[in-house]
Amino acid sequence: MEQFYTIQGEGAFQGTPAYFVRIAGCDVGCVWCDVKDSWNAEDHPIVAVDEMVSLARQSGGQIVVVTGGEPAMYDLAYLTEQIHREGLRTHIETSGAYPLSGEWDWVCLSPKKFKQPVEDIFPQADELKIVVYNQTDFKWAEDHAREVSATCKLYLQPEWSVEKKVLPKIIEYAKANPKWRISLQVHKYMDIP
Ligand code: SF4
């Protein structure tokens, strides 16, 4: 769908320069999705993997973040192999709705209520990022925190359109349950993609 060099705004690598590759196609259907244009892959041109990786290398970034859409819908083995061949790190952001292919240096699992994650994804997650939209999402967060490994970092992130309403609740929740950290979408504050 698009690719661009920017600053990672969310989660464990927040504030880190990263090259983003956004792959079109998603059938998860989150009601609050902020990239609905990505849902239909046929709306976007086909781009050769080698071209994507060449542009990533030329950017000067050290990390390639593969996102979507839901990138795990595709076989990502060749893409990650080529990124590694250039000496760059491979990071993915996935809802976990599909089994993961490829070699990943960092897996950010952000499960969605609209399509449950597959079981295999939980032990692979380096970071669990729960988007909080309403009060019931805290229980949803705990249910998934039980499934990931002991070293997986845990993040609560307010959904952007309700951030002002839910952030005070997230702050109180994190203070009471300090295994959680708070992730904000700081790229939106910086007005960058
Ligand atoms: Fe949008 Fe991501 Fe949800 Fe797909 S999984 S609908 S791209 S937020």
Short mmCIF file of N, CA and C and ligand atoms in Angstrom, two decimals:
data_model
loop_
_atom_site.label_atom_id
_atom_site.label_comp_id
_atom_site.label_asym_id
_atom_site.label_seq_id
_atom_site.Cartn_x
_atom_site.Cartn_y
_atom_site.Cartn_z
N MET A 1 0.83 -1.21 0.00
CA MET A 1 0.00 0.00 0.00
C MET A 1 0.86 1.26 0.00
N GLU A 2 1.88 1.23 0.87
CA GLU A 2 2.78 2.39 0.96
C GLU A 2 4.02 1.98 1.74
N GLN A 3 5.08 2.74 1.55
CA GLN A 3 6.26 2.54 2.38
C GLN A 3 6.93 3.88 2.58
N PHE A 4 7.51 4.05 3.77
CA PHE A 4 8.03 5.38 4.12
C PHE A 4 8.98 5.25 5.32
N TYR A 5 9.91 6.17 5.37
CA TYR A 5 10.87 6.22 6.49
C TYR A 5 10.36 7.25 7.49
N THR A 6 10.21 6.83 8.73
CA THR A 6 9.63 7.72 9.73
C THR A 6 10.17 7.36 11.11
N ILE A 7 9.43 7.76 12.13
CA ILE A 7 9.76 7.42 13.52
C ILE A 7 8.68 6.46 14.02
N GLN A 8 9.10 5.32 14.57
CA GLN A 8 8.12 4.41 15.17
C GLN A 8 7.43 5.14 16.32
N GLY A 9 6.13 5.23 16.26
CA GLY A 9 5.41 6.01 17.26
C GLY A 9 4.89 5.21 18.44
N GLU A 10 4.90 3.88 18.34
CA GLU A 10 4.19 3.06 19.33
C GLU A 10 5.10 2.00 19.95
N GLY A 11 4.75 1.59 21.14
CA GLY A 11 5.31 0.38 21.74
C GLY A 11 6.78 0.47 22.12
N ALA A 12 7.42 -0.69 22.14
CA ALA A 12 8.77 -0.82 22.71
C ALA A 12 9.81 -0.01 21.95
N PHE A 13 9.61 0.24 20.67
CA PHE A 13 10.58 0.98 19.86
C PHE A 13 10.12 2.41 19.58
N GLN A 14 9.20 2.89 20.41
CA GLN A 14 8.70 4.25 20.25
C GLN A 14 9.86 5.25 20.20
N GLY A 15 9.81 6.12 19.20
CA GLY A 15 10.85 7.15 19.08
C GLY A 15 12.03 6.73 18.23
N THR A 16 12.01 5.50 17.74
CA THR A 16 13.14 4.98 16.97
C THR A 16 12.90 5.15 15.47
N PRO A 17 13.86 5.70 14.72
CA PRO A 17 13.69 5.77 13.27
C PRO A 17 13.47 4.36 12.69
N ALA A 18 12.53 4.24 11.78
CA ALA A 18 12.21 2.93 11.20
C ALA A 18 11.59 3.13 9.83
N TYR A 19 11.88 2.17 8.97
CA TYR A 19 11.30 2.17 7.62
C TYR A 19 10.06 1.29 7.65
N PHE A 20 8.91 1.85 7.29
CA PHE A 20 7.64 1.12 7.34
C PHE A 20 7.24 0.61 5.96
N VAL A 21 6.86 -0.65 5.93
CA VAL A 21 6.28 -1.24 4.72
C VAL A 21 4.86 -1.66 5.10
N ARG A 22 3.89 -0.97 4.52
CA ARG A 22 2.49 -1.27 4.82
C ARG A 22 1.90 -2.12 3.69
N ILE A 23 1.59 -3.37 4.02
CA ILE A 23 1.07 -4.29 3.02
C ILE A 23 -0.46 -4.27 3.07
N ALA A 24 -1.06 -4.08 1.91
CA ALA A 24 -2.52 -3.98 1.84
C ALA A 24 -3.17 -5.36 1.97
N GLY A 25 -4.39 -5.34 2.48
CA GLY A 25 -5.16 -6.56 2.66
C GLY A 25 -5.41 -6.80 4.13
N CYS A 26 -6.67 -6.79 4.54
CA CYS A 26 -7.00 -7.13 5.93
C CYS A 26 -8.48 -7.52 6.00
N ASP A 27 -8.76 -8.62 6.69
CA ASP A 27 -10.15 -9.05 6.86
C ASP A 27 -10.55 -9.11 8.33
N VAL A 28 -9.79 -8.37 9.17
CA VAL A 28 -10.06 -8.39 10.61
C VAL A 28 -11.26 -7.50 10.94
N GLY A 29 -11.33 -6.34 10.32
CA GLY A 29 -12.54 -5.51 10.40
C GLY A 29 -12.74 -4.73 11.68
N CYS A 30 -11.67 -4.18 12.25
CA CYS A 30 -11.82 -3.37 13.47
C CYS A 30 -12.67 -2.13 13.17
N VAL A 31 -13.67 -1.87 14.01
CA VAL A 31 -14.58 -0.74 13.73
C VAL A 31 -13.85 0.59 13.77
N TRP A 32 -12.80 0.70 14.61
CA TRP A 32 -12.08 1.96 14.77
C TRP A 32 -10.80 2.01 13.94
N CYS A 33 -10.63 1.08 13.02
CA CYS A 33 -9.40 1.02 12.20
C CYS A 33 -9.10 2.39 11.56
N ASP A 34 -7.85 2.85 11.68
CA ASP A 34 -7.49 4.14 11.10
C ASP A 34 -6.81 4.00 9.73
N VAL A 35 -6.74 2.77 9.20
CA VAL A 35 -6.20 2.56 7.85
C VAL A 35 -7.15 1.68 7.03
N LYS A 36 -8.42 2.08 7.03
CA LYS A 36 -9.42 1.26 6.31
C LYS A 36 -9.10 1.16 4.81
N ASP A 37 -8.36 2.15 4.30
CA ASP A 37 -7.95 2.09 2.88
C ASP A 37 -7.11 0.85 2.59
N SER A 38 -6.56 0.27 3.64
CA SER A 38 -5.66 -0.88 3.44
C SER A 38 -6.43 -2.19 3.26
N TRP A 39 -7.71 -2.20 3.57
CA TRP A 39 -8.44 -3.47 3.65
C TRP A 39 -8.47 -4.24 2.34
N ASN A 40 -8.71 -3.53 1.23
CA ASN A 40 -8.83 -4.22 -0.06
C ASN A 40 -7.50 -4.15 -0.81
N ALA A 41 -6.80 -5.27 -0.87
CA ALA A 41 -5.47 -5.30 -1.50
C ALA A 41 -5.54 -4.90 -2.97
N GLU A 42 -6.67 -5.19 -3.60
CA GLU A 42 -6.78 -4.91 -5.04
C GLU A 42 -6.84 -3.42 -5.36
N ASP A 43 -7.04 -2.60 -4.34
CA ASP A 43 -7.03 -1.14 -4.55
C ASP A 43 -5.62 -0.59 -4.70
N HIS A 44 -4.62 -1.45 -4.53
CA HIS A 44 -3.24 -0.97 -4.47
C HIS A 44 -2.37 -1.73 -5.47
N PRO A 45 -1.31 -1.06 -5.96
CA PRO A 45 -0.45 -1.72 -6.95
C PRO A 45 0.40 -2.83 -6.33
N ILE A 46 0.75 -3.78 -7.16
CA ILE A 46 1.69 -4.82 -6.72
C ILE A 46 3.10 -4.25 -6.82
N VAL A 47 3.87 -4.41 -5.75
CA VAL A 47 5.25 -3.91 -5.72
C VAL A 47 6.17 -5.10 -5.47
N ALA A 48 7.23 -5.19 -6.25
CA ALA A 48 8.18 -6.31 -6.08
C ALA A 48 8.89 -6.21 -4.74
N VAL A 49 9.06 -7.34 -4.09
CA VAL A 49 9.75 -7.36 -2.79
C VAL A 49 11.15 -6.76 -2.92
N ASP A 50 11.86 -7.10 -3.98
CA ASP A 50 13.23 -6.59 -4.14
C ASP A 50 13.24 -5.06 -4.19
N GLU A 51 12.21 -4.48 -4.79
CA GLU A 51 12.13 -3.01 -4.86
C GLU A 51 11.87 -2.43 -3.46
N MET A 52 10.96 -3.09 -2.72
CA MET A 52 10.69 -2.63 -1.35
C MET A 52 11.96 -2.62 -0.53
N VAL A 53 12.71 -3.70 -0.62
CA VAL A 53 13.91 -3.85 0.22
C VAL A 53 15.00 -2.88 -0.22
N SER A 54 15.11 -2.66 -1.52
CA SER A 54 16.09 -1.70 -2.02
C SER A 54 15.80 -0.30 -1.48
N LEU A 55 14.53 0.09 -1.49
CA LEU A 55 14.15 1.41 -0.97
C LEU A 55 14.41 1.50 0.54
N ALA A 56 14.15 0.40 1.24
CA ALA A 56 14.41 0.38 2.69
C ALA A 56 15.90 0.59 2.96
N ARG A 57 16.75 -0.11 2.20
CA ARG A 57 18.20 0.03 2.37
C ARG A 57 18.64 1.46 2.10
N GLN A 58 18.10 2.05 1.03
CA GLN A 58 18.50 3.42 0.66
C GLN A 58 18.04 4.45 1.69
N SER A 59 17.04 4.12 2.49
CA SER A 59 16.51 5.09 3.47
C SER A 59 17.53 5.41 4.54
N GLY A 60 18.41 4.46 4.84
CA GLY A 60 19.38 4.65 5.92
C GLY A 60 18.88 4.12 7.26
N GLY A 61 17.60 3.71 7.32
CA GLY A 61 17.06 3.13 8.56
C GLY A 61 17.65 1.77 8.85
N GLN A 62 17.63 1.38 10.11
CA GLN A 62 18.20 0.09 10.51
C GLN A 62 17.11 -0.96 10.78
N ILE A 63 15.87 -0.47 10.89
CA ILE A 63 14.75 -1.36 11.22
C ILE A 63 13.70 -1.25 10.12
N VAL A 64 13.22 -2.40 9.67
CA VAL A 64 12.08 -2.39 8.75
C VAL A 64 10.87 -2.93 9.51
N VAL A 65 9.84 -2.10 9.63
CA VAL A 65 8.61 -2.51 10.29
C VAL A 65 7.60 -2.90 9.22
N VAL A 66 7.19 -4.15 9.23
CA VAL A 66 6.19 -4.62 8.27
C VAL A 66 4.84 -4.58 8.98
N THR A 67 3.92 -3.81 8.37
CA THR A 67 2.62 -3.62 9.00
C THR A 67 1.54 -3.69 7.92
N GLY A 68 0.32 -3.34 8.30
CA GLY A 68 -0.75 -3.45 7.31
C GLY A 68 -1.85 -2.45 7.60
N GLY A 69 -3.01 -2.90 7.17
CA GLY A 69 -3.43 -4.24 6.80
C GLY A 69 -3.03 -5.31 7.82
N GLU A 70 -3.19 -6.54 7.39
CA GLU A 70 -2.73 -7.66 8.21
C GLU A 70 -1.66 -8.39 7.41
N PRO A 71 -0.37 -8.09 7.67
CA PRO A 71 0.69 -8.64 6.83
C PRO A 71 0.82 -10.15 6.90
N ALA A 72 0.39 -10.75 8.02
CA ALA A 72 0.54 -12.21 8.17
C ALA A 72 -0.39 -12.99 7.25
N MET A 73 -1.26 -12.31 6.52
CA MET A 73 -2.07 -13.00 5.51
C MET A 73 -1.20 -13.57 4.39
N TYR A 74 0.03 -13.05 4.29
CA TYR A 74 0.91 -13.42 3.18
C TYR A 74 2.10 -14.23 3.68
N ASP A 75 2.73 -14.95 2.75
CA ASP A 75 3.99 -15.64 3.05
C ASP A 75 5.10 -14.58 3.03
N LEU A 76 5.69 -14.34 4.18
CA LEU A 76 6.66 -13.25 4.32
C LEU A 76 8.10 -13.75 4.37
N ALA A 77 8.31 -15.02 4.05
CA ALA A 77 9.64 -15.62 4.17
C ALA A 77 10.66 -14.90 3.27
N TYR A 78 10.31 -14.69 2.01
CA TYR A 78 11.27 -14.06 1.09
C TYR A 78 11.55 -12.61 1.50
N LEU A 79 10.53 -11.90 1.90
CA LEU A 79 10.71 -10.50 2.32
C LEU A 79 11.68 -10.41 3.49
N THR A 80 11.48 -11.22 4.51
CA THR A 80 12.36 -11.12 5.69
C THR A 80 13.78 -11.59 5.35
N GLU A 81 13.87 -12.60 4.49
CA GLU A 81 15.20 -13.08 4.07
C GLU A 81 15.98 -11.94 3.38
N GLN A 82 15.31 -11.22 2.52
CA GLN A 82 15.98 -10.13 1.79
C GLN A 82 16.30 -8.95 2.70
N ILE A 83 15.44 -8.66 3.66
CA ILE A 83 15.73 -7.57 4.61
C ILE A 83 16.97 -7.94 5.43
N HIS A 84 17.01 -9.18 5.89
CA HIS A 84 18.18 -9.62 6.66
C HIS A 84 19.44 -9.62 5.81
N ARG A 85 19.31 -9.95 4.57
CA ARG A 85 20.48 -9.96 3.68
C ARG A 85 21.09 -8.56 3.58
N GLU A 86 20.25 -7.54 3.74
CA GLU A 86 20.76 -6.15 3.72
C GLU A 86 21.27 -5.71 5.09
N GLY A 87 21.21 -6.62 6.07
CA GLY A 87 21.72 -6.30 7.40
C GLY A 87 20.76 -5.48 8.25
N LEU A 88 19.49 -5.47 7.86
CA LEU A 88 18.49 -4.68 8.60
C LEU A 88 17.66 -5.60 9.50
N ARG A 89 17.05 -5.00 10.51
CA ARG A 89 16.20 -5.77 11.43
C ARG A 89 14.79 -5.90 10.86
N THR A 90 14.17 -7.04 11.18
CA THR A 90 12.79 -7.27 10.73
C THR A 90 11.85 -7.19 11.94
N HIS A 91 10.92 -6.26 11.86
CA HIS A 91 9.88 -6.13 12.89
C HIS A 91 8.52 -6.29 12.21
N ILE A 92 7.57 -6.90 12.91
CA ILE A 92 6.23 -7.01 12.34
C ILE A 92 5.19 -6.55 13.36
N GLU A 93 4.12 -5.96 12.84
CA GLU A 93 2.96 -5.61 13.66
C GLU A 93 1.80 -6.41 13.11
N THR A 94 1.26 -7.29 13.94
CA THR A 94 0.21 -8.19 13.46
C THR A 94 -0.88 -8.35 14.50
N SER A 95 -2.08 -8.61 14.00
CA SER A 95 -3.19 -8.94 14.90
C SER A 95 -3.11 -10.39 15.36
N GLY A 96 -2.27 -11.18 14.70
CA GLY A 96 -2.13 -12.59 15.05
C GLY A 96 -3.24 -13.47 14.47
N ALA A 97 -4.04 -12.90 13.58
CA ALA A 97 -5.18 -13.65 13.04
C ALA A 97 -4.75 -14.76 12.08
N TYR A 98 -3.48 -14.72 11.65
CA TYR A 98 -2.96 -15.75 10.74
C TYR A 98 -1.62 -16.25 11.26
N PRO A 99 -1.26 -17.51 10.97
CA PRO A 99 0.06 -18.00 11.37
C PRO A 99 1.15 -17.16 10.73
N LEU A 100 2.24 -16.98 11.47
CA LEU A 100 3.31 -16.10 11.02
C LEU A 100 4.33 -16.87 10.19
N SER A 101 4.74 -16.28 9.07
CA SER A 101 5.84 -16.84 8.27
C SER A 101 6.98 -15.82 8.28
N GLY A 102 8.19 -16.27 7.95
CA GLY A 102 9.34 -15.37 7.92
C GLY A 102 10.16 -15.43 9.20
N GLU A 103 11.30 -14.70 9.16
CA GLU A 103 12.22 -14.66 10.31
C GLU A 103 12.15 -13.26 10.91
N TRP A 104 11.73 -13.19 12.16
CA TRP A 104 11.45 -11.88 12.77
C TRP A 104 12.35 -11.60 13.95
N ASP A 105 12.90 -10.38 13.98
CA ASP A 105 13.68 -9.95 15.13
C ASP A 105 12.78 -9.39 16.22
N TRP A 106 11.59 -8.94 15.82
CA TRP A 106 10.68 -8.38 16.83
C TRP A 106 9.23 -8.60 16.35
N VAL A 107 8.44 -9.22 17.20
CA VAL A 107 7.04 -9.45 16.86
C VAL A 107 6.16 -8.66 17.83
N CYS A 108 5.43 -7.69 17.28
CA CYS A 108 4.44 -6.94 18.06
C CYS A 108 3.07 -7.56 17.76
N LEU A 109 2.50 -8.20 18.78
CA LEU A 109 1.17 -8.80 18.64
C LEU A 109 0.14 -7.84 19.20
N SER A 110 -0.79 -7.45 18.35
CA SER A 110 -1.88 -6.57 18.79
C SER A 110 -3.21 -7.23 18.44
N PRO A 111 -3.66 -8.12 19.32
CA PRO A 111 -4.86 -8.91 19.02
C PRO A 111 -6.11 -8.02 18.96
N LYS A 112 -7.05 -8.44 18.13
CA LYS A 112 -8.28 -7.67 17.96
C LYS A 112 -9.49 -8.57 18.25
N LYS A 113 -10.52 -7.97 18.86
CA LYS A 113 -11.71 -8.74 19.23
C LYS A 113 -12.46 -9.25 18.01
N PHE A 114 -12.23 -8.63 16.89
CA PHE A 114 -13.02 -8.91 15.70
C PHE A 114 -12.59 -10.17 14.97
N LYS A 115 -11.37 -10.66 15.27
CA LYS A 115 -10.87 -11.92 14.71
C LYS A 115 -9.75 -12.40 15.64
N GLN A 116 -10.03 -13.48 16.34
CA GLN A 116 -9.12 -13.95 17.39
C GLN A 116 -7.75 -14.37 16.83
N PRO A 117 -6.68 -14.19 17.62
CA PRO A 117 -5.36 -14.65 17.20
C PRO A 117 -5.29 -16.19 17.15
N VAL A 118 -4.40 -16.69 16.31
CA VAL A 118 -4.13 -18.14 16.30
C VAL A 118 -3.24 -18.46 17.50
N GLU A 119 -3.36 -19.67 18.02
CA GLU A 119 -2.64 -20.07 19.24
C GLU A 119 -1.12 -19.94 19.09
N ASP A 120 -0.59 -20.28 17.91
CA ASP A 120 0.86 -20.33 17.71
C ASP A 120 1.55 -18.99 17.90
N ILE A 121 0.81 -17.91 17.77
CA ILE A 121 1.45 -16.60 17.76
C ILE A 121 1.91 -16.17 19.17
N PHE A 122 1.22 -16.65 20.20
CA PHE A 122 1.49 -16.13 21.56
C PHE A 122 2.95 -16.30 22.01
N PRO A 123 3.53 -17.52 21.88
CA PRO A 123 4.93 -17.66 22.33
C PRO A 123 5.92 -16.88 21.47
N GLN A 124 5.51 -16.44 20.29
CA GLN A 124 6.42 -15.70 19.40
C GLN A 124 6.41 -14.19 19.68
N ALA A 125 5.48 -13.73 20.49
CA ALA A 125 5.32 -12.28 20.69
C ALA A 125 6.41 -11.73 21.60
N ASP A 126 7.09 -10.66 21.14
CA ASP A 126 8.05 -9.93 21.98
C ASP A 126 7.34 -8.80 22.71
N GLU A 127 6.21 -8.42 22.16
CA GLU A 127 5.48 -7.26 22.67
C GLU A 127 4.00 -7.52 22.45
N LEU A 128 3.21 -7.33 23.51
CA LEU A 128 1.75 -7.45 23.38
C LEU A 128 1.18 -6.04 23.52
N LYS A 129 0.51 -5.58 22.48
CA LYS A 129 0.00 -4.20 22.48
C LYS A 129 -1.53 -4.28 22.39
N ILE A 130 -2.17 -3.86 23.47
CA ILE A 130 -3.63 -3.91 23.51
C ILE A 130 -4.18 -2.51 23.28
N VAL A 131 -4.98 -2.35 22.26
CA VAL A 131 -5.63 -1.07 22.00
C VAL A 131 -6.88 -1.00 22.89
N VAL A 132 -6.91 0.02 23.74
CA VAL A 132 -8.02 0.14 24.70
C VAL A 132 -9.05 1.13 24.16
N TYR A 133 -10.25 0.61 23.97
CA TYR A 133 -11.34 1.44 23.45
C TYR A 133 -12.39 1.68 24.53
N ASN A 134 -12.63 0.65 25.35
CA ASN A 134 -13.58 0.83 26.45
C ASN A 134 -13.16 -0.03 27.64
N GLN A 135 -13.95 0.02 28.71
CA GLN A 135 -13.59 -0.62 29.98
C GLN A 135 -13.38 -2.12 29.84
N THR A 136 -14.13 -2.77 28.97
CA THR A 136 -14.02 -4.23 28.86
C THR A 136 -12.67 -4.65 28.27
N ASP A 137 -11.94 -3.71 27.69
CA ASP A 137 -10.65 -4.07 27.08
C ASP A 137 -9.58 -4.39 28.12
N PHE A 138 -9.77 -3.98 29.38
CA PHE A 138 -8.78 -4.33 30.40
C PHE A 138 -8.82 -5.83 30.68
N LYS A 139 -10.02 -6.40 30.77
CA LYS A 139 -10.12 -7.85 30.96
C LYS A 139 -9.56 -8.58 29.72
N TRP A 140 -9.89 -8.06 28.56
CA TRP A 140 -9.37 -8.61 27.30
C TRP A 140 -7.83 -8.60 27.32
N ALA A 141 -7.26 -7.50 27.84
CA ALA A 141 -5.80 -7.39 27.93
C ALA A 141 -5.24 -8.47 28.85
N GLU A 142 -5.85 -8.64 30.00
CA GLU A 142 -5.34 -9.65 30.96
C GLU A 142 -5.48 -11.05 30.39
N ASP A 143 -6.57 -11.33 29.72
CA ASP A 143 -6.77 -12.66 29.11
C ASP A 143 -5.61 -12.98 28.16
N HIS A 144 -5.15 -11.99 27.41
CA HIS A 144 -4.08 -12.23 26.44
C HIS A 144 -2.70 -12.18 27.09
N ALA A 145 -2.55 -11.40 28.14
CA ALA A 145 -1.26 -11.35 28.85
C ALA A 145 -0.92 -12.72 29.45
N ARG A 146 -1.94 -13.48 29.79
CA ARG A 146 -1.71 -14.83 30.34
C ARG A 146 -1.17 -15.79 29.27
N GLU A 147 -1.38 -15.47 28.03
CA GLU A 147 -1.02 -16.39 26.93
C GLU A 147 0.42 -16.17 26.42
N VAL A 148 0.98 -14.98 26.63
CA VAL A 148 2.30 -14.69 26.07
C VAL A 148 3.41 -15.13 27.02
N SER A 149 4.66 -15.09 26.54
CA SER A 149 5.79 -15.54 27.36
C SER A 149 6.07 -14.55 28.50
N ALA A 150 6.88 -15.00 29.45
CA ALA A 150 7.19 -14.17 30.62
C ALA A 150 8.02 -12.94 30.24
N THR A 151 8.75 -13.02 29.12
CA THR A 151 9.60 -11.89 28.72
C THR A 151 8.88 -10.90 27.79
N CYS A 152 7.69 -11.22 27.39
CA CYS A 152 6.94 -10.35 26.47
C CYS A 152 6.57 -9.04 27.17
N LYS A 153 6.86 -7.93 26.52
CA LYS A 153 6.52 -6.62 27.10
C LYS A 153 5.04 -6.35 26.88
N LEU A 154 4.42 -5.74 27.90
CA LEU A 154 2.96 -5.55 27.87
C LEU A 154 2.63 -4.06 27.77
N TYR A 155 1.83 -3.71 26.78
CA TYR A 155 1.47 -2.31 26.55
C TYR A 155 -0.05 -2.13 26.45
N LEU A 156 -0.52 -1.06 27.07
CA LEU A 156 -1.90 -0.61 26.88
C LEU A 156 -1.84 0.69 26.09
N GLN A 157 -2.60 0.76 25.03
CA GLN A 157 -2.54 1.94 24.16
C GLN A 157 -3.96 2.46 23.92
N PRO A 158 -4.21 3.72 24.25
CA PRO A 158 -5.56 4.25 23.99
C PRO A 158 -5.87 4.30 22.50
N GLU A 159 -7.08 3.93 22.16
CA GLU A 159 -7.51 4.08 20.76
C GLU A 159 -7.63 5.59 20.50
N TRP A 160 -7.09 6.03 19.39
CA TRP A 160 -6.86 7.46 19.15
C TRP A 160 -8.14 8.30 19.27
N SER A 161 -9.25 7.80 18.71
CA SER A 161 -10.46 8.62 18.67
C SER A 161 -11.09 8.83 20.06
N VAL A 162 -10.71 7.99 21.02
CA VAL A 162 -11.26 8.13 22.38
C VAL A 162 -10.14 8.35 23.41
N GLU A 163 -8.99 8.80 22.91
CA GLU A 163 -7.81 8.87 23.79
C GLU A 163 -8.07 9.70 25.05
N LYS A 164 -8.69 10.86 24.87
CA LYS A 164 -8.88 11.74 26.04
C LYS A 164 -9.75 11.06 27.10
N LYS A 165 -10.71 10.28 26.66
CA LYS A 165 -11.63 9.61 27.58
C LYS A 165 -10.97 8.41 28.27
N VAL A 166 -10.23 7.61 27.53
CA VAL A 166 -9.73 6.36 28.12
C VAL A 166 -8.35 6.49 28.76
N LEU A 167 -7.57 7.53 28.39
CA LEU A 167 -6.21 7.62 28.93
C LEU A 167 -6.20 7.70 30.47
N PRO A 168 -7.06 8.52 31.10
CA PRO A 168 -7.03 8.53 32.58
C PRO A 168 -7.30 7.15 33.18
N LYS A 169 -8.18 6.37 32.55
CA LYS A 169 -8.46 5.02 33.04
C LYS A 169 -7.24 4.12 32.87
N ILE A 170 -6.55 4.27 31.75
CA ILE A 170 -5.34 3.46 31.50
C ILE A 170 -4.26 3.82 32.51
N ILE A 171 -4.11 5.10 32.78
CA ILE A 171 -3.09 5.52 33.76
C ILE A 171 -3.36 4.88 35.11
N GLU A 172 -4.61 4.94 35.55
CA GLU A 172 -4.96 4.33 36.85
C GLU A 172 -4.76 2.83 36.80
N TYR A 173 -5.11 2.20 35.70
CA TYR A 173 -4.98 0.75 35.59
C TYR A 173 -3.51 0.34 35.65
N ALA A 174 -2.64 1.06 34.93
CA ALA A 174 -1.21 0.73 34.92
C ALA A 174 -0.60 0.94 36.31
N LYS A 175 -1.03 1.97 37.01
CA LYS A 175 -0.51 2.21 38.37
C LYS A 175 -0.90 1.07 39.30
N ALA A 176 -2.10 0.55 39.11
CA ALA A 176 -2.57 -0.56 39.96
C ALA A 176 -2.03 -1.91 39.51
N ASN A 177 -1.61 -1.98 38.24
CA ASN A 177 -1.14 -3.26 37.66
C ASN A 177 0.17 -2.99 36.91
N PRO A 178 1.27 -2.81 37.67
CA PRO A 178 2.48 -2.23 37.07
C PRO A 178 3.24 -3.13 36.09
N LYS A 179 2.73 -4.30 35.80
CA LYS A 179 3.38 -5.06 34.72
C LYS A 179 3.08 -4.43 33.36
N TRP A 180 2.06 -3.58 33.32
CA TRP A 180 1.68 -2.91 32.07
C TRP A 180 2.42 -1.59 31.93
N ARG A 181 2.79 -1.27 30.68
CA ARG A 181 3.30 0.05 30.34
C ARG A 181 2.28 0.72 29.43
N ILE A 182 2.42 2.02 29.27
CA ILE A 182 1.49 2.76 28.42
C ILE A 182 2.19 3.13 27.11
N SER A 183 1.51 2.86 26.01
CA SER A 183 2.00 3.25 24.69
C SER A 183 1.06 4.31 24.13
N LEU A 184 1.64 5.42 23.71
CA LEU A 184 0.85 6.46 23.02
C LEU A 184 1.30 6.52 21.57
N GLN A 185 0.41 6.92 20.70
CA GLN A 185 0.76 7.02 19.28
C GLN A 185 1.46 8.36 19.04
N VAL A 186 2.74 8.43 19.43
CA VAL A 186 3.41 9.74 19.42
C VAL A 186 3.65 10.27 18.01
N HIS A 187 3.61 9.41 16.99
CA HIS A 187 3.75 9.91 15.62
C HIS A 187 2.60 10.84 15.27
N LYS A 188 1.44 10.62 15.90
CA LYS A 188 0.29 11.49 15.63
C LYS A 188 0.50 12.87 16.28
N TYR A 189 1.15 12.89 17.44
CA TYR A 189 1.48 14.18 18.04
C TYR A 189 2.52 14.92 17.21
N MET A 190 3.43 14.16 16.59
CA MET A 190 4.50 14.76 15.77
C MET A 190 4.01 15.08 14.37
N ASP A 191 2.77 14.63 14.06
CA ASP A 191 2.18 14.86 12.74
C ASP A 191 3.03 14.28 11.62
N ILE A 192 3.47 13.04 11.85
CA ILE A 192 4.23 12.32 10.83
C ILE A 192 3.51 10.97 10.60
N PRO A 193 3.78 10.31 9.47
CA PRO A 193 3.05 9.06 9.21
C PRO A 193 3.41 7.93 10.16
FE1 SF4 B 1 -7.32 -2.10 10.67
FE2 SF4 B 1 -5.26 -3.45 11.74
FE3 SF4 B 1 -7.77 -3.97 12.54
FE4 SF4 B 1 -6.94 -4.68 10.08
S1 SF4 B 1 -6.18 -5.46 12.07
S2 SF4 B 1 -8.91 -3.70 10.59
S3 SF4 B 1 -5.60 -2.96 9.55
S4 SF4 B 1 -6.64 -2.05 12.84
#
